[in-house]
XYZ file of C-alpha atoms in Angstrom:
208
model
C -10.686 5.466 33.567
C -14.099 4.987 31.489
C -14.560 1.405 30.515
C -15.101 2.621 26.813
C -11.495 4.380 26.963
C -9.757 1.322 28.134
C -11.556 -1.067 25.386
C -10.761 1.584 22.580
C -7.338 3.149 23.655
C -5.580 1.276 25.894
C -4.581 -1.450 23.536
C -3.285 1.118 20.831
C -1.306 2.728 23.592
C 0.420 -0.629 24.371
C 1.151 -0.982 20.793
C 2.728 2.234 20.488
C 4.533 1.902 23.482
C 6.084 -1.529 22.258
C 6.859 0.384 18.908
C 8.943 2.781 20.804
C 10.461 0.205 23.013
C 11.833 -1.836 19.980
C 12.349 1.236 17.894
C 14.806 2.668 20.441
C 16.903 -0.558 20.896
C 20.084 -0.280 19.585
C 19.080 3.318 17.889
C 22.613 4.600 18.126
C 24.577 1.416 17.827
C 24.935 0.913 14.160
C 25.650 2.866 10.800
C 24.075 1.776 7.502
C 25.083 2.356 3.935
C 24.842 5.773 2.601
C 23.414 7.122 5.900
C 26.383 9.462 6.459
C 25.718 11.346 3.150
C 22.567 12.643 4.777
C 23.752 13.302 8.049
C 27.082 15.064 7.184
C 26.303 16.400 3.709
C 22.850 16.531 2.344
C 20.677 17.482 5.370
C 23.127 20.177 6.353
C 23.291 21.501 2.830
C 19.582 21.664 2.593
C 19.223 23.740 5.645
C 22.130 26.128 5.031
C 20.580 26.640 1.516
C 17.361 27.791 3.017
C 19.049 29.939 5.790
C 21.019 31.793 2.867
C 18.143 31.821 0.398
C 20.208 29.754 -2.145
C 17.176 27.570 -3.515
C 19.431 25.747 -6.036
C 21.230 24.176 -3.263
C 18.043 22.804 -1.734
C 18.286 20.194 -4.508
C 20.138 17.910 -2.374
C 19.567 14.597 -4.208
C 17.713 12.875 -6.840
C 15.541 11.146 -4.544
C 14.918 14.015 -3.585
C 14.910 13.415 0.387
C 13.359 16.665 0.961
C 10.936 15.233 3.734
C 13.749 13.767 5.203
C 15.635 16.975 5.458
C 12.426 18.687 7.170
C 12.182 15.949 9.715
C 15.689 15.159 10.446
C 16.574 18.843 10.530
C 15.924 18.799 14.157
C 18.997 16.974 14.686
C 20.981 19.398 12.506
C 19.900 22.283 14.753
C 21.432 20.419 17.795
C 24.655 19.487 15.871
C 25.188 22.435 13.362
C 28.908 20.914 13.129
C 27.821 17.547 11.958
C 29.776 18.298 8.488
C 32.871 18.187 10.449
C 31.997 15.040 12.383
C 34.155 13.116 9.939
C 37.259 14.624 8.298
C 39.435 12.871 5.664
C 42.993 12.556 6.256
C 46.247 12.713 4.066
C 45.987 9.069 3.543
C 42.313 9.225 2.452
C 41.205 7.627 5.707
C 38.492 9.441 7.826
C 38.961 10.388 11.251
C 35.592 10.878 12.905
C 34.548 12.265 16.451
C 33.656 9.193 17.953
C 32.629 10.770 21.478
C 29.776 12.524 19.763
C 28.725 9.657 17.365
C 25.905 8.272 19.361
C 24.177 11.568 20.305
C 24.521 12.892 16.541
C 22.827 9.802 15.187
C 20.373 9.843 17.936
C 19.195 13.265 17.232
C 18.989 12.685 13.476
C 16.915 9.452 13.979
C 14.664 10.223 16.850
C 12.513 12.645 14.986
C 11.884 9.955 12.164
C 10.776 7.577 14.714
C 8.377 9.978 16.579
C 6.880 11.293 13.225
C 6.437 7.672 11.943
C 4.603 7.190 15.436
C 2.265 9.978 14.945
C 1.541 8.623 11.122
C 0.706 5.094 12.827
C -1.600 7.055 15.038
C -3.285 8.577 12.061
C -3.477 5.323 10.117
C -5.210 3.961 13.290
C -7.769 7.027 13.309
C -8.588 7.076 9.527
C -8.891 3.198 9.297
C -10.995 3.013 12.245
C -13.319 5.515 10.081
C -13.493 3.417 7.095
C -13.343 -0.229 8.342
C -14.252 -0.222 12.247
C -11.950 -0.639 15.254
C -10.907 -4.189 14.715
C -9.592 -3.732 11.392
C -7.754 -0.597 12.538
C -6.284 -2.330 15.579
C -5.074 -5.481 13.447
C -3.503 -2.749 10.960
C -1.685 -0.983 13.942
C -0.406 -4.279 15.245
C 0.905 -5.488 11.935
C 2.540 -2.019 10.926
C 3.876 -0.848 14.231
C 5.346 -4.104 15.049
C 6.896 -5.179 11.785
C 10.408 -5.566 11.823
C 11.208 -4.077 8.370
C 9.140 -0.963 9.133
C 10.631 -0.522 12.572
C 14.178 -1.034 11.083
C 13.339 1.570 8.486
C 12.182 4.074 11.057
C 15.628 3.949 12.748
C 17.767 5.174 9.585
C 18.319 8.519 8.159
C 17.128 7.597 4.692
C 14.229 8.727 2.465
C 12.893 5.266 2.657
C 11.910 5.787 6.523
C 9.369 8.310 5.581
C 8.206 7.045 2.123
C 6.323 4.093 3.739
C 4.524 5.922 6.283
C 3.538 9.066 4.224
C 2.619 6.923 1.161
C 0.510 4.832 3.256
C -1.144 7.336 4.968
C -1.831 9.183 1.810
C -3.576 6.165 0.191
C -5.739 5.674 3.293
C -6.574 9.391 3.390
C -7.719 8.958 -0.551
C -9.757 6.270 0.581
C -11.331 8.238 3.324
C -12.080 11.159 0.754
C -13.787 8.859 -1.697
C -16.053 7.707 0.917
C -16.951 10.581 2.929
C -16.175 13.527 0.431
C -15.172 15.848 3.419
C -12.658 18.601 2.421
C -10.593 17.788 5.485
C -9.383 14.676 3.549
C -8.782 16.360 0.637
C -6.322 18.692 2.441
C -4.832 15.582 4.203
C -4.500 13.452 1.129
C -2.732 16.396 -0.407
C -0.208 17.314 2.097
C 0.583 13.576 2.650
C 1.014 12.994 -1.105
C 3.298 15.949 -1.073
C 5.260 14.687 1.794
C 5.398 11.175 0.242
C 6.826 12.405 -3.305
C 9.450 14.757 -1.338
C 10.439 11.749 0.185
C 11.131 9.799 -2.764
C 9.890 10.381 -6.535
C 8.732 6.809 -6.900
C 5.543 7.974 -4.834
C 4.443 9.718 -8.179
C 2.703 6.353 -8.626
C -0.132 7.516 -6.298
C -0.971 10.344 -8.830
C -2.643 8.238 -11.670
C -4.891 6.944 -9.004
């Protein structure tokens, strides 16, 4: 392995390895508030609406959470019966198929973890273009190993993608201002759209 490759890419690879090691820890061992709405109702509703061409039904939430539905939809393709995972009983308690709970949440959450890892790679690449290797490496370390961001990347919620797509859109825009290349215009447009479709609060990016 060439020495330049080891120097420039071994450390980022180790950091991303640590990101996955920590991110996969207890990935299926908890459920957070409101997460069941996305897994059992909103994401299935989105893909069912797309499949039937009922476009009004693709409005699944006021977040709007569409980017989340696109990413975690991989889990729904593996669990088309996700809606029936929990059923309400006569006494208004829920009866859940606990034997499939771990695989269900793993398949909905793992795509988010992977997509955010790809965004981390993009951030490392674009910040290296803007500010050099050391700043890019420090950014990767602080972002990939942040307990808050790691925790957010483990849940099926629009916030899990808002932080990554929003940050990527900001640095892509900085690169567009610096280099004035068309590829950064396309990347900024796509990433900003993904951030807004994760959560409407990302419209704060538009005035800038």
